[in-house]
Tab-separated table of N, CA and C in Angstrom:
chain	number	residue	atom	x	y	z
A	9	MET	N	-31.514	-71.624	143.636
A	9	MET	CA	-32.781	-71.749	142.942
A	9	MET	C	-33.312	-70.341	142.663
A	10	LEU	N	-33.557	-70.056	141.412
A	10	LEU	CA	-34.102	-68.756	141.008
A	10	LEU	C	-35.630	-68.843	141.029
A	11	VAL	N	-36.244	-68.045	141.911
A	11	VAL	CA	-37.693	-68.090	142.100
A	11	VAL	C	-38.311	-66.804	141.578
A	12	LEU	N	-39.341	-66.962	140.764
A	12	LEU	CA	-40.152	-65.845	140.287
A	12	LEU	C	-41.367	-65.733	141.194
A	13	ALA	N	-41.636	-64.525	141.680
A	13	ALA	CA	-42.802	-64.277	142.529
A	13	ALA	C	-43.818	-63.448	141.769
A	14	LEU	N	-45.103	-63.746	142.000
A	14	LEU	CA	-46.161	-62.897	141.458
A	14	LEU	C	-47.319	-62.872	142.432
A	15	ASP	N	-47.909	-61.677	142.564
A	15	ASP	CA	-49.006	-61.489	143.498
A	15	ASP	C	-50.052	-60.578	142.867
A	16	THR	N	-51.306	-61.027	142.899
A	16	THR	CA	-52.421	-60.245	142.369
A	16	THR	C	-53.536	-60.127	143.406
A	17	ALA	N	-53.196	-60.313	144.682
A	17	ALA	CA	-54.201	-60.291	145.749
A	17	ALA	C	-54.664	-58.883	146.103
A	18	THR	N	-53.898	-57.880	145.729
A	18	THR	CA	-54.204	-56.487	146.051
A	18	THR	C	-54.464	-55.728	144.745
A	19	PRO	N	-54.729	-54.439	144.808
A	19	PRO	CA	-54.882	-53.679	143.562
A	19	PRO	C	-53.586	-53.596	142.735
A	20	TYR	N	-52.489	-54.101	143.285
A	20	TYR	CA	-51.197	-54.069	142.597
A	20	TYR	C	-50.878	-55.417	141.964
A	21	LEU	N	-50.265	-55.375	140.794
A	21	LEU	CA	-49.601	-56.540	140.238
A	21	LEU	C	-48.169	-56.446	140.733
A	22	VAL	N	-47.731	-57.438	141.485
A	22	VAL	CA	-46.371	-57.439	142.024
A	22	VAL	C	-45.619	-58.612	141.424
A	23	LEU	N	-44.451	-58.317	140.871
A	23	LEU	CA	-43.564	-59.321	140.305
A	23	LEU	C	-42.231	-59.220	141.035
A	24	GLY	N	-41.585	-60.340	141.266
A	24	GLY	CA	-40.326	-60.292	141.989
A	24	GLY	C	-39.398	-61.425	141.633
A	25	LEU	N	-38.129	-61.123	141.772
A	25	LEU	CA	-37.027	-62.073	141.674
A	25	LEU	C	-36.096	-61.736	142.837
A	26	PRO	N	-35.108	-62.546	143.132
A	26	PRO	CA	-34.205	-62.200	144.230
A	26	PRO	C	-33.461	-60.874	144.024
A	27	HIS	N	-33.374	-60.399	142.783
A	27	HIS	CA	-32.606	-59.189	142.498
A	27	HIS	C	-33.414	-58.068	141.843
A	28	ALA	N	-34.718	-58.252	141.673
A	28	ALA	CA	-35.524	-57.228	140.996
A	28	ALA	C	-36.984	-57.359	141.415
A	29	GLU	N	-37.697	-56.230	141.395
A	29	GLU	CA	-39.129	-56.271	141.691
A	29	GLU	C	-39.836	-55.158	140.938
A	30	ARG	N	-41.138	-55.354	140.783
A	30	ARG	CA	-41.983	-54.349	140.123
A	30	ARG	C	-43.376	-54.449	140.732
A	31	ALA	N	-43.963	-53.266	141.021
A	31	ALA	CA	-45.342	-53.189	141.507
A	31	ALA	C	-46.069	-52.148	140.673
A	32	ILE	N	-47.180	-52.552	140.085
A	32	ILE	CA	-47.968	-51.669	139.220
A	32	ILE	C	-49.409	-51.675	139.734
A	33	ARG	N	-49.936	-50.487	139.993
A	33	ARG	CA	-51.327	-50.404	140.469
A	33	ARG	C	-52.269	-50.590	139.281
A	34	LEU	N	-53.082	-51.652	139.341
A	34	LEU	CA	-53.970	-52.005	138.235
A	34	LEU	C	-55.433	-52.061	138.631
A	35	GLU	N	-55.715	-51.920	139.919
A	35	GLU	CA	-57.071	-52.104	140.436
A	35	GLU	C	-57.543	-53.517	140.108
A	36	ARG	N	-58.445	-53.678	139.134
A	36	ARG	CA	-58.993	-55.005	138.820
A	36	ARG	C	-58.631	-55.475	137.410
A	37	ARG	N	-57.527	-55.017	136.892
A	37	ARG	CA	-57.163	-55.366	135.513
A	37	ARG	C	-55.997	-56.346	135.434
A	38	HIS	N	-55.747	-57.095	136.478
A	38	HIS	CA	-54.606	-58.006	136.507
A	38	HIS	C	-54.589	-58.961	135.321
A	39	ALA	N	-55.719	-59.575	135.047
A	39	ALA	CA	-55.782	-60.577	133.977
A	39	ALA	C	-55.480	-59.970	132.613
A	40	GLU	N	-55.788	-58.700	132.435
A	40	GLU	CA	-55.560	-58.043	131.145
A	40	GLU	C	-54.082	-57.829	130.833
A	41	VAL	N	-53.268	-57.578	131.860
A	41	VAL	CA	-51.887	-57.155	131.591
A	41	VAL	C	-50.812	-58.049	132.211
A	42	LEU	N	-51.201	-59.042	132.980
A	42	LEU	CA	-50.213	-59.856	133.694
A	42	LEU	C	-49.135	-60.428	132.788
A	43	TRP	N	-49.518	-61.087	131.724
A	43	TRP	CA	-48.529	-61.778	130.882
A	43	TRP	C	-47.613	-60.792	130.164
A	44	GLN	N	-48.165	-59.700	129.693
A	44	GLN	CA	-47.346	-58.684	129.026
A	44	GLN	C	-46.341	-58.078	130.014
A	45	GLU	N	-46.804	-57.726	131.204
A	45	GLU	CA	-45.908	-57.145	132.215
A	45	GLU	C	-44.859	-58.152	132.676
A	46	LEU	N	-45.239	-59.409	132.792
A	46	LEU	CA	-44.289	-60.446	133.188
A	46	LEU	C	-43.178	-60.586	132.154
A	47	GLU	N	-43.545	-60.567	130.886
A	47	GLU	CA	-42.546	-60.663	129.813
A	47	GLU	C	-41.570	-59.495	129.863
A	48	VAL	N	-42.078	-58.298	130.030
A	48	VAL	CA	-41.228	-57.106	130.106
A	48	VAL	C	-40.333	-57.171	131.344
A	49	PHE	N	-40.915	-57.557	132.478
A	49	PHE	CA	-40.167	-57.646	133.734
A	49	PHE	C	-38.993	-58.615	133.613
A	50	LEU	N	-39.246	-59.806	133.099
A	50	LEU	CA	-38.180	-60.798	132.964
A	50	LEU	C	-37.092	-60.324	132.012
A	51	LYS	N	-37.490	-59.683	130.932
A	51	LYS	CA	-36.513	-59.165	129.972
A	51	LYS	C	-35.638	-58.098	130.623
A	52	GLN	N	-36.256	-57.158	131.342
A	52	GLN	CA	-35.487	-56.102	132.004
A	52	GLN	C	-34.579	-56.663	133.097
A	53	ALA	N	-35.001	-57.736	133.740
A	53	ALA	CA	-34.192	-58.361	134.789
A	53	ALA	C	-33.117	-59.280	134.219
A	54	GLY	N	-33.167	-59.533	132.910
A	54	GLY	CA	-32.170	-60.394	132.278
A	54	GLY	C	-32.345	-61.856	132.609
A	55	VAL	N	-33.595	-62.291	132.774
A	55	VAL	CA	-33.877	-63.670	133.154
A	55	VAL	C	-34.782	-64.311	132.105
A	56	GLY	N	-34.411	-65.493	131.661
A	56	GLY	CA	-35.245	-66.262	130.750
A	56	GLY	C	-36.076	-67.272	131.522
A	57	LEU	N	-37.198	-67.666	130.953
A	57	LEU	CA	-38.078	-68.622	131.626
A	57	LEU	C	-37.364	-69.927	131.983
A	58	LYS	N	-36.464	-70.365	131.127
A	58	LYS	CA	-35.757	-71.637	131.358
A	58	LYS	C	-34.826	-71.571	132.572
A	59	GLU	N	-34.497	-70.355	133.025
A	59	GLU	CA	-33.617	-70.195	134.191
A	59	GLU	C	-34.360	-70.337	135.514
A	60	LEU	N	-35.673	-70.257	135.481
A	60	LEU	CA	-36.455	-70.295	136.712
A	60	LEU	C	-36.454	-71.692	137.326
A	61	GLY	N	-36.302	-71.724	138.651
A	61	GLY	CA	-36.330	-72.996	139.360
A	61	GLY	C	-37.590	-73.196	140.165
A	62	GLY	N	-38.403	-72.130	140.307
A	62	GLY	CA	-39.643	-72.226	141.060
A	62	GLY	C	-40.464	-70.959	140.932
A	63	ILE	N	-41.718	-71.062	141.335
A	63	ILE	CA	-42.659	-69.941	141.295
A	63	ILE	C	-43.249	-69.779	142.697
A	64	ALA	N	-43.337	-68.529	143.154
A	64	ALA	CA	-44.015	-68.201	144.416
A	64	ALA	C	-45.189	-67.293	144.082
A	65	VAL	N	-46.386	-67.670	144.518
A	65	VAL	CA	-47.566	-66.856	144.247
A	65	VAL	C	-48.136	-66.334	145.559
A	66	GLY	N	-48.600	-65.078	145.526
A	66	GLY	CA	-49.279	-64.517	146.685
A	66	GLY	C	-50.605	-65.233	146.880
A	67	ARG	N	-50.828	-65.760	148.070
A	67	ARG	CA	-52.037	-66.535	148.346
A	67	ARG	C	-53.078	-65.730	149.107
A	68	GLY	N	-52.821	-64.446	149.312
A	68	GLY	CA	-53.783	-63.587	149.960
A	68	GLY	C	-53.465	-63.351	151.412
A	69	PRO	N	-54.435	-62.800	152.112
A	69	PRO	CA	-55.835	-62.629	151.743
A	69	PRO	C	-56.018	-61.572	150.659
A	70	GLY	N	-57.130	-61.687	149.962
A	70	GLY	CA	-57.459	-60.764	148.891
A	70	GLY	C	-58.776	-61.153	148.262
A	71	SER	N	-59.096	-60.454	147.186
A	71	SER	CA	-60.361	-60.730	146.512
A	71	SER	C	-60.312	-62.098	145.830
A	72	TYR	N	-61.464	-62.711	145.720
A	72	TYR	CA	-61.562	-64.028	145.093
A	72	TYR	C	-60.953	-64.015	143.688
A	73	THR	N	-61.393	-63.069	142.871
A	73	THR	CA	-60.912	-63.015	141.484
A	73	THR	C	-59.428	-62.678	141.438
A	74	GLY	N	-59.006	-61.725	142.246
A	74	GLY	CA	-57.593	-61.348	142.267
A	74	GLY	C	-56.702	-62.521	142.612
A	75	LEU	N	-57.080	-63.267	143.633
A	75	LEU	CA	-56.286	-64.432	144.018
A	75	LEU	C	-56.269	-65.478	142.913
A	76	ARG	N	-57.410	-65.730	142.314
A	76	ARG	CA	-57.498	-66.749	141.268
A	76	ARG	C	-56.642	-66.408	140.054
A	77	VAL	N	-56.589	-65.142	139.680
A	77	VAL	CA	-55.771	-64.743	138.529
A	77	VAL	C	-54.303	-65.084	138.783
A	78	GLY	N	-53.772	-64.660	139.917
A	78	GLY	CA	-52.358	-64.902	140.217
A	78	GLY	C	-52.028	-66.359	140.437
A	79	ILE	N	-52.883	-67.038	141.185
A	79	ILE	CA	-52.617	-68.451	141.471
A	79	ILE	C	-52.710	-69.281	140.195
A	80	ALA	N	-53.720	-69.024	139.371
A	80	ALA	CA	-53.842	-69.765	138.110
A	80	ALA	C	-52.648	-69.503	137.199
A	81	ALA	N	-52.209	-68.246	137.123
A	81	ALA	CA	-51.050	-67.921	136.293
A	81	ALA	C	-49.803	-68.633	136.804
A	82	GLY	N	-49.594	-68.595	138.116
A	82	GLY	CA	-48.422	-69.258	138.690
A	82	GLY	C	-48.437	-70.759	138.495
A	83	LEU	N	-49.601	-71.371	138.729
A	83	LEU	CA	-49.717	-72.821	138.537
A	83	LEU	C	-49.515	-73.210	137.079
A	84	GLY	N	-50.108	-72.441	136.172
A	84	GLY	CA	-49.953	-72.741	134.746
A	84	GLY	C	-48.518	-72.590	134.282
A	85	LEU	N	-47.872	-71.521	134.706
A	85	LEU	CA	-46.475	-71.290	134.322
A	85	LEU	C	-45.577	-72.383	134.895
A	86	ALA	N	-45.788	-72.723	136.161
A	86	ALA	CA	-44.977	-73.770	136.783
A	86	ALA	C	-45.162	-75.113	136.093
A	87	ARG	N	-46.406	-75.431	135.779
A	87	ARG	CA	-46.669	-76.711	135.103
A	87	ARG	C	-46.019	-76.729	133.721
A	88	GLY	N	-46.164	-75.632	132.985
A	88	GLY	CA	-45.570	-75.560	131.652
A	88	GLY	C	-44.053	-75.668	131.664
A	89	LEU	N	-43.423	-75.129	132.710
A	89	LEU	CA	-41.962	-75.173	132.820
A	89	LEU	C	-41.460	-76.408	133.557
A	90	GLY	N	-42.381	-77.148	134.187
A	90	GLY	CA	-41.982	-78.332	134.945
A	90	GLY	C	-41.231	-77.989	136.223
A	91	ILE	N	-41.627	-76.887	136.897
A	91	ILE	CA	-40.962	-76.459	138.122
A	91	ILE	C	-41.999	-76.363	139.256
A	92	PRO	N	-41.540	-76.389	140.508
A	92	PRO	CA	-42.483	-76.344	141.627
A	92	PRO	C	-43.041	-74.943	141.861
A	93	VAL	N	-44.179	-74.907	142.567
A	93	VAL	CA	-44.831	-73.649	142.915
A	93	VAL	C	-45.256	-73.709	144.380
A	94	THR	N	-45.244	-72.558	145.043
A	94	THR	CA	-45.670	-72.468	146.437
A	94	THR	C	-46.449	-71.185	146.658
A	95	GLY	N	-47.274	-71.168	147.691
A	95	GLY	CA	-48.047	-69.985	148.043
A	95	GLY	C	-47.423	-69.247	149.217
A	96	ILE	N	-47.444	-67.918	149.146
A	96	ILE	CA	-46.856	-67.054	150.173
A	96	ILE	C	-47.915	-66.071	150.661
A	97	ASP	N	-47.965	-65.833	151.974
A	97	ASP	CA	-48.919	-64.871	152.539
A	97	ASP	C	-48.591	-63.460	152.056
A	98	THR	N	-49.566	-62.830	151.446
A	98	THR	CA	-49.407	-61.490	150.895
A	98	THR	C	-49.076	-60.465	151.977
A	99	LEU	N	-49.768	-60.520	153.106
A	99	LEU	CA	-49.541	-59.523	154.158
A	99	LEU	C	-48.137	-59.631	154.757
A	100	GLU	N	-47.586	-60.832	154.831
A	100	GLU	CA	-46.207	-60.998	155.302
A	100	GLU	C	-45.241	-60.280	154.368
A	101	ALA	N	-45.482	-60.396	153.073
A	101	ALA	CA	-44.591	-59.769	152.092
A	101	ALA	C	-44.712	-58.248	152.118
A	102	VAL	N	-45.841	-57.715	152.572
A	102	VAL	CA	-45.956	-56.268	152.788
A	102	VAL	C	-45.133	-55.889	154.016
A	103	ALA	N	-45.312	-56.619	155.104
A	103	ALA	CA	-44.639	-56.311	156.370
A	103	ALA	C	-43.125	-56.324	156.227
A	104	LEU	N	-42.597	-57.190	155.379
A	104	LEU	CA	-41.144	-57.316	155.238
A	104	LEU	C	-40.492	-56.111	154.561
A	105	ARG	N	-41.267	-55.119	154.166
A	105	ARG	CA	-40.712	-53.849	153.679
A	105	ARG	C	-40.247	-52.973	154.844
A	106	TYR	N	-40.613	-53.339	156.093
A	106	TYR	CA	-40.419	-52.481	157.251
A	106	TYR	C	-39.647	-53.207	158.343
A	107	GLN	N	-39.382	-52.509	159.451
A	107	GLN	CA	-38.705	-53.077	160.616
A	107	GLN	C	-39.514	-52.774	161.870
A	108	GLY	N	-39.349	-53.612	162.893
A	108	GLY	CA	-40.034	-53.418	164.160
A	108	GLY	C	-41.447	-53.967	164.113
A	109	PRO	N	-42.292	-53.527	165.066
A	109	PRO	CA	-43.691	-53.968	165.044
A	109	PRO	C	-44.455	-53.274	163.919
A	110	VAL	N	-45.175	-54.067	163.132
A	110	VAL	CA	-45.888	-53.559	161.953
A	110	VAL	C	-47.287	-54.178	161.912
A	111	THR	N	-48.296	-53.340	161.716
A	111	THR	CA	-49.645	-53.815	161.448
A	111	THR	C	-49.973	-53.483	159.997
A	112	VAL	N	-50.270	-54.504	159.217
A	112	VAL	CA	-50.585	-54.342	157.799
A	112	VAL	C	-52.095	-54.378	157.632
A	113	VAL	N	-52.625	-53.427	156.857
A	113	VAL	CA	-54.058	-53.335	156.607
A	113	VAL	C	-54.290	-53.178	155.106
A	114	HIS	N	-55.152	-54.002	154.554
A	114	HIS	CA	-55.641	-53.829	153.183
A	114	HIS	C	-57.143	-53.644	153.262
A	115	ARG	N	-57.586	-52.464	152.874
A	115	ARG	CA	-59.014	-52.154	152.936
A	115	ARG	C	-59.787	-52.917	151.862
A	116	THR	N	-60.996	-53.330	152.235
A	116	THR	CA	-61.914	-53.965	151.301
A	116	THR	C	-63.174	-53.111	151.269
A	117	ARG	N	-64.267	-53.676	150.866
A	117	ARG	CA	-65.521	-52.925	150.809
A	117	ARG	C	-66.228	-52.935	152.167
A	118	ASN	N	-67.212	-52.071	152.299
A	118	ASN	CA	-68.089	-52.036	153.473
A	118	ASN	C	-67.360	-51.793	154.790
A	119	GLU	N	-66.336	-50.935	154.762
A	119	GLU	CA	-65.594	-50.583	155.981
A	119	GLU	C	-64.906	-51.783	156.626
A	120	LEU	N	-64.584	-52.789	155.825
A	120	LEU	CA	-63.860	-53.954	156.313
A	120	LEU	C	-62.427	-53.916	155.798
A	121	CYS	N	-61.585	-54.772	156.372
A	121	CYS	CA	-60.199	-54.858	155.909
A	121	CYS	C	-59.639	-56.233	156.239
A	122	TYR	N	-58.520	-56.550	155.596
A	122	TYR	CA	-57.706	-57.695	155.972
A	122	TYR	C	-56.539	-57.111	156.743
A	123	THR	N	-56.192	-57.717	157.862
A	123	THR	CA	-55.129	-57.172	158.694
A	123	THR	C	-54.354	-58.292	159.388
A	124	ALA	N	-53.107	-57.990	159.710
A	124	ALA	CA	-52.249	-58.882	160.481
A	124	ALA	C	-51.155	-58.034	161.102
A	125	SER	N	-50.581	-58.523	162.198
A	125	SER	CA	-49.503	-57.798	162.869
A	125	SER	C	-48.266	-58.684	162.961
A	126	TYR	N	-47.117	-58.043	162.802
A	126	TYR	CA	-45.841	-58.753	162.768
A	126	TYR	C	-44.784	-57.965	163.530
A	127	ARG	N	-43.704	-58.641	163.860
A	127	ARG	CA	-42.485	-57.996	164.346
A	127	ARG	C	-41.382	-58.411	163.380
A	128	ILE	N	-40.726	-57.415	162.803
A	128	ILE	CA	-39.669	-57.671	161.833
A	128	ILE	C	-38.341	-57.233	162.438
A	129	GLU	N	-37.381	-58.141	162.481
A	129	GLU	CA	-36.025	-57.835	162.934
A	129	GLU	C	-35.072	-58.388	161.898
A	130	GLY	N	-34.417	-57.475	161.166
A	130	GLY	CA	-33.591	-57.899	160.041
A	130	GLY	C	-34.490	-58.480	158.972
A	131	LYS	N	-34.242	-59.727	158.622
A	131	LYS	CA	-35.102	-60.409	157.648
A	131	LYS	C	-35.990	-61.447	158.324
A	132	GLN	N	-35.994	-61.441	159.659
A	132	GLN	CA	-36.804	-62.388	160.423
A	132	GLN	C	-38.179	-61.799	160.710
A	133	LEU	N	-39.205	-62.595	160.535
A	133	LEU	CA	-40.585	-62.167	160.732
A	133	LEU	C	-41.228	-63.025	161.810
A	134	GLU	N	-41.829	-62.360	162.798
A	134	GLU	CA	-42.597	-63.044	163.832
A	134	GLU	C	-44.051	-62.611	163.689
A	135	VAL	N	-44.962	-63.554	163.608
A	135	VAL	CA	-46.383	-63.246	163.503
A	135	VAL	C	-46.916	-62.953	164.897
A	136	LEU	N	-47.385	-61.725	165.099
A	136	LEU	CA	-47.995	-61.338	166.373
A	136	LEU	C	-49.503	-61.576	166.355
A	137	GLN	N	-50.117	-61.315	165.204
A	137	GLN	CA	-51.556	-61.566	165.014
A	137	GLN	C	-51.738	-62.064	163.590
A	138	PRO	N	-52.202	-63.293	163.394
A	138	PRO	CA	-52.343	-63.827	162.036
A	138	PRO	C	-53.392	-63.052	161.239
A	139	PRO	N	-53.380	-63.197	159.926
A	139	PRO	CA	-54.350	-62.495	159.081
A	139	PRO	C	-55.792	-62.772	159.507
A	140	LYS	N	-56.574	-61.709	159.498
A	140	LYS	CA	-57.990	-61.824	159.821
A	140	LYS	C	-58.740	-60.720	159.083
A	141	ARG	N	-60.048	-60.873	159.033
A	141	ARG	CA	-60.915	-59.833	158.489
A	141	ARG	C	-61.485	-59.060	159.667
A	142	ALA	N	-61.492	-57.727	159.566
A	142	ALA	CA	-61.940	-56.904	160.683
A	142	ALA	C	-62.613	-55.639	160.169
A	143	ARG	N	-63.289	-54.952	161.052
A	143	ARG	CA	-63.869	-53.638	160.751
A	143	ARG	C	-62.775	-52.595	160.931
A	144	LEU	N	-62.684	-51.678	159.971
A	144	LEU	CA	-61.656	-50.631	160.040
A	144	LEU	C	-61.717	-49.861	161.349
A	145	GLY	N	-62.904	-49.490	161.777
A	145	GLY	CA	-63.063	-48.687	162.975
A	145	GLY	C	-62.704	-49.393	164.266
A	146	GLU	N	-62.552	-50.701	164.220
A	146	GLU	CA	-62.257	-51.475	165.424
A	146	GLU	C	-60.790	-51.880	165.535
A	147	LEU	N	-59.963	-51.456	164.582
A	147	LEU	CA	-58.548	-51.843	164.599
A	147	LEU	C	-57.821	-51.182	165.758
A	148	GLN	N	-56.927	-51.932	166.370
A	148	GLN	CA	-56.037	-51.410	167.402
A	148	GLN	C	-54.616	-51.790	167.004
A	149	PRO	N	-54.046	-51.037	166.050
A	149	PRO	CA	-52.740	-51.419	165.523
A	149	PRO	C	-51.630	-51.264	166.554
A	150	GLY	N	-50.651	-52.131	166.425
A	150	GLY	CA	-49.452	-52.031	167.252
A	150	GLY	C	-48.280	-51.658	166.369
A	151	GLY	N	-47.513	-50.660	166.763
A	151	GLY	CA	-46.351	-50.248	165.979
A	151	GLY	C	-46.757	-49.474	164.745
A	152	LEU	N	-45.971	-49.588	163.720
A	152	LEU	CA	-46.205	-48.896	162.453
A	152	LEU	C	-47.473	-49.426	161.793
A	153	LEU	N	-48.339	-48.528	161.341
A	153	LEU	CA	-49.551	-48.911	160.626
A	153	LEU	C	-49.312	-48.710	159.138
A	154	VAL	N	-49.450	-49.772	158.355
A	154	VAL	CA	-49.214	-49.747	156.917
A	154	VAL	C	-50.534	-50.070	156.224
A	155	VAL	N	-51.051	-49.123	155.442
A	155	VAL	CA	-52.367	-49.271	154.830
A	155	VAL	C	-52.252	-49.313	153.310
A	156	ASP	N	-52.809	-50.347	152.709
A	156	ASP	CA	-52.946	-50.486	151.252
A	156	ASP	C	-51.636	-50.393	150.484
A	157	GLN	N	-50.573	-50.923	151.041
A	157	GLN	CA	-49.290	-50.943	150.355
A	157	GLN	C	-49.094	-52.284	149.647
A	158	PRO	N	-48.360	-52.287	148.526
A	158	PRO	CA	-48.137	-53.557	147.820
A	158	PRO	C	-47.149	-54.444	148.555
A	159	PRO	N	-47.249	-55.735	148.368
A	159	PRO	CA	-46.228	-56.618	148.923
A	159	PRO	C	-44.889	-56.382	148.229
A	160	SER	N	-43.832	-56.754	148.885
A	160	SER	CA	-42.493	-56.669	148.308
A	160	SER	C	-42.256	-57.869	147.395
A	161	GLY	N	-41.936	-57.597	146.144
A	161	GLY	CA	-41.606	-58.679	145.222
A	161	GLY	C	-40.347	-59.412	145.634
A	162	LEU	N	-39.379	-58.674	146.203
A	162	LEU	CA	-38.142	-59.289	146.686
A	162	LEU	C	-38.450	-60.247	147.843
A	163	ALA	N	-39.318	-59.802	148.776
A	163	ALA	CA	-39.682	-60.650	149.914
A	163	ALA	C	-40.455	-61.883	149.450
A	164	LEU	N	-41.388	-61.702	148.510
A	164	LEU	CA	-42.132	-62.845	147.981
A	164	LEU	C	-41.185	-63.886	147.388
A	165	ALA	N	-40.202	-63.420	146.613
A	165	ALA	CA	-39.243	-64.340	145.991
A	165	ALA	C	-38.394	-65.034	147.056
A	166	ARG	N	-37.951	-64.287	148.064
A	166	ARG	CA	-37.123	-64.869	149.126
A	166	ARG	C	-37.922	-65.885	149.950
A	167	LEU	N	-39.160	-65.516	150.327
A	167	LEU	CA	-40.012	-66.445	151.069
A	167	LEU	C	-40.350	-67.675	150.229
A	168	GLY	N	-40.574	-67.473	148.942
A	168	GLY	CA	-40.848	-68.590	148.041
A	168	GLY	C	-39.670	-69.534	147.933
A	169	GLN	N	-38.477	-68.970	147.826
A	169	GLN	CA	-37.275	-69.801	147.749
A	169	GLN	C	-37.123	-70.643	149.015
A	170	ALA	N	-37.314	-70.023	150.186
A	170	ALA	CA	-37.196	-70.759	151.449
A	170	ALA	C	-38.253	-71.858	151.543
A	171	ALA	N	-39.482	-71.536	151.138
A	171	ALA	CA	-40.557	-72.534	151.183
A	171	ALA	C	-40.261	-73.705	150.258
A	172	LEU	N	-39.842	-73.419	149.034
A	172	LEU	CA	-39.565	-74.489	148.080
A	172	LEU	C	-38.370	-75.330	148.518
A	173	GLN	N	-37.342	-74.689	149.055
A	173	GLN	CA	-36.188	-75.451	149.535
A	173	GLN	C	-36.550	-76.307	150.740
A	174	GLY	N	-37.571	-75.876	151.494
A	174	GLY	CA	-38.064	-76.654	152.629
A	174	GLY	C	-39.088	-77.707	152.227
A	175	GLY	N	-39.357	-77.821	150.925
A	175	GLY	CA	-40.272	-78.842	150.430
A	175	GLY	C	-41.744	-78.456	150.477
A	176	ARG	N	-42.047	-77.182	150.756
A	176	ARG	CA	-43.456	-76.755	150.812
A	176	ARG	C	-43.915	-76.355	149.406
A	177	VAL	N	-44.699	-77.206	148.789
A	177	VAL	CA	-45.174	-76.961	147.426
A	177	VAL	C	-46.696	-76.932	147.400
A	178	GLN	N	-47.266	-76.265	148.384
A	178	GLN	CA	-48.709	-76.177	148.482
A	178	GLN	C	-49.143	-74.746	148.179
A	179	VAL	N	-50.190	-74.627	147.380
A	179	VAL	CA	-50.783	-73.316	147.084
A	179	VAL	C	-52.243	-73.391	147.494
A	180	GLU	N	-52.555	-72.771	148.616
A	180	GLU	CA	-53.937	-72.737	149.090
A	180	GLU	C	-54.325	-71.282	149.310
A	181	PRO	N	-55.316	-70.785	148.578
A	181	PRO	CA	-55.721	-69.388	148.759
A	181	PRO	C	-56.176	-69.119	150.186
A	182	LEU	N	-55.876	-67.919	150.672
A	182	LEU	CA	-56.283	-67.508	152.004
A	182	LEU	C	-57.492	-66.597	151.878
A	183	TYR	N	-58.671	-67.208	151.950
A	183	TYR	CA	-59.927	-66.453	151.896
A	183	TYR	C	-60.386	-66.228	153.333
A	184	LEU	N	-60.696	-64.983	153.649
A	184	LEU	CA	-61.173	-64.670	155.000
A	184	LEU	C	-62.585	-64.149	154.952
């Protein structure tokens, strides 16, 4: 199953397939460029829309508008193509860029952040601390501290494929 991943929960637009990924820092302009960038990405990856078997969307945590842009795009594309869609935790897809104990932090406004801690061994992910909202000054990270990095498009696609093959076709935004 060929799964297309897209995430707009962070300042990055992240697109992914099992063999290709792209992350572009857009701040709050996701809605302006998503479709154009998606078209270019698929063309460069040599994939046509009809080849897709599923869509994986980043479900956050992230900003309300950012999450809505990506989730709406994924749901609309999936419905138009008649393929399933699933939601993937954005912070997990960031953590999967690394190995060992990892604390992922995405800063928000007012000295707050979204954070979670994981242990990564190979491609296996163990959640040590689930996503939560916290004050930056109160963080006690374990292992590698990763701040404001984009999720991995490859990881999003891989996690999406596993979720869809396991029958998980739920997209619920993670608002904290």
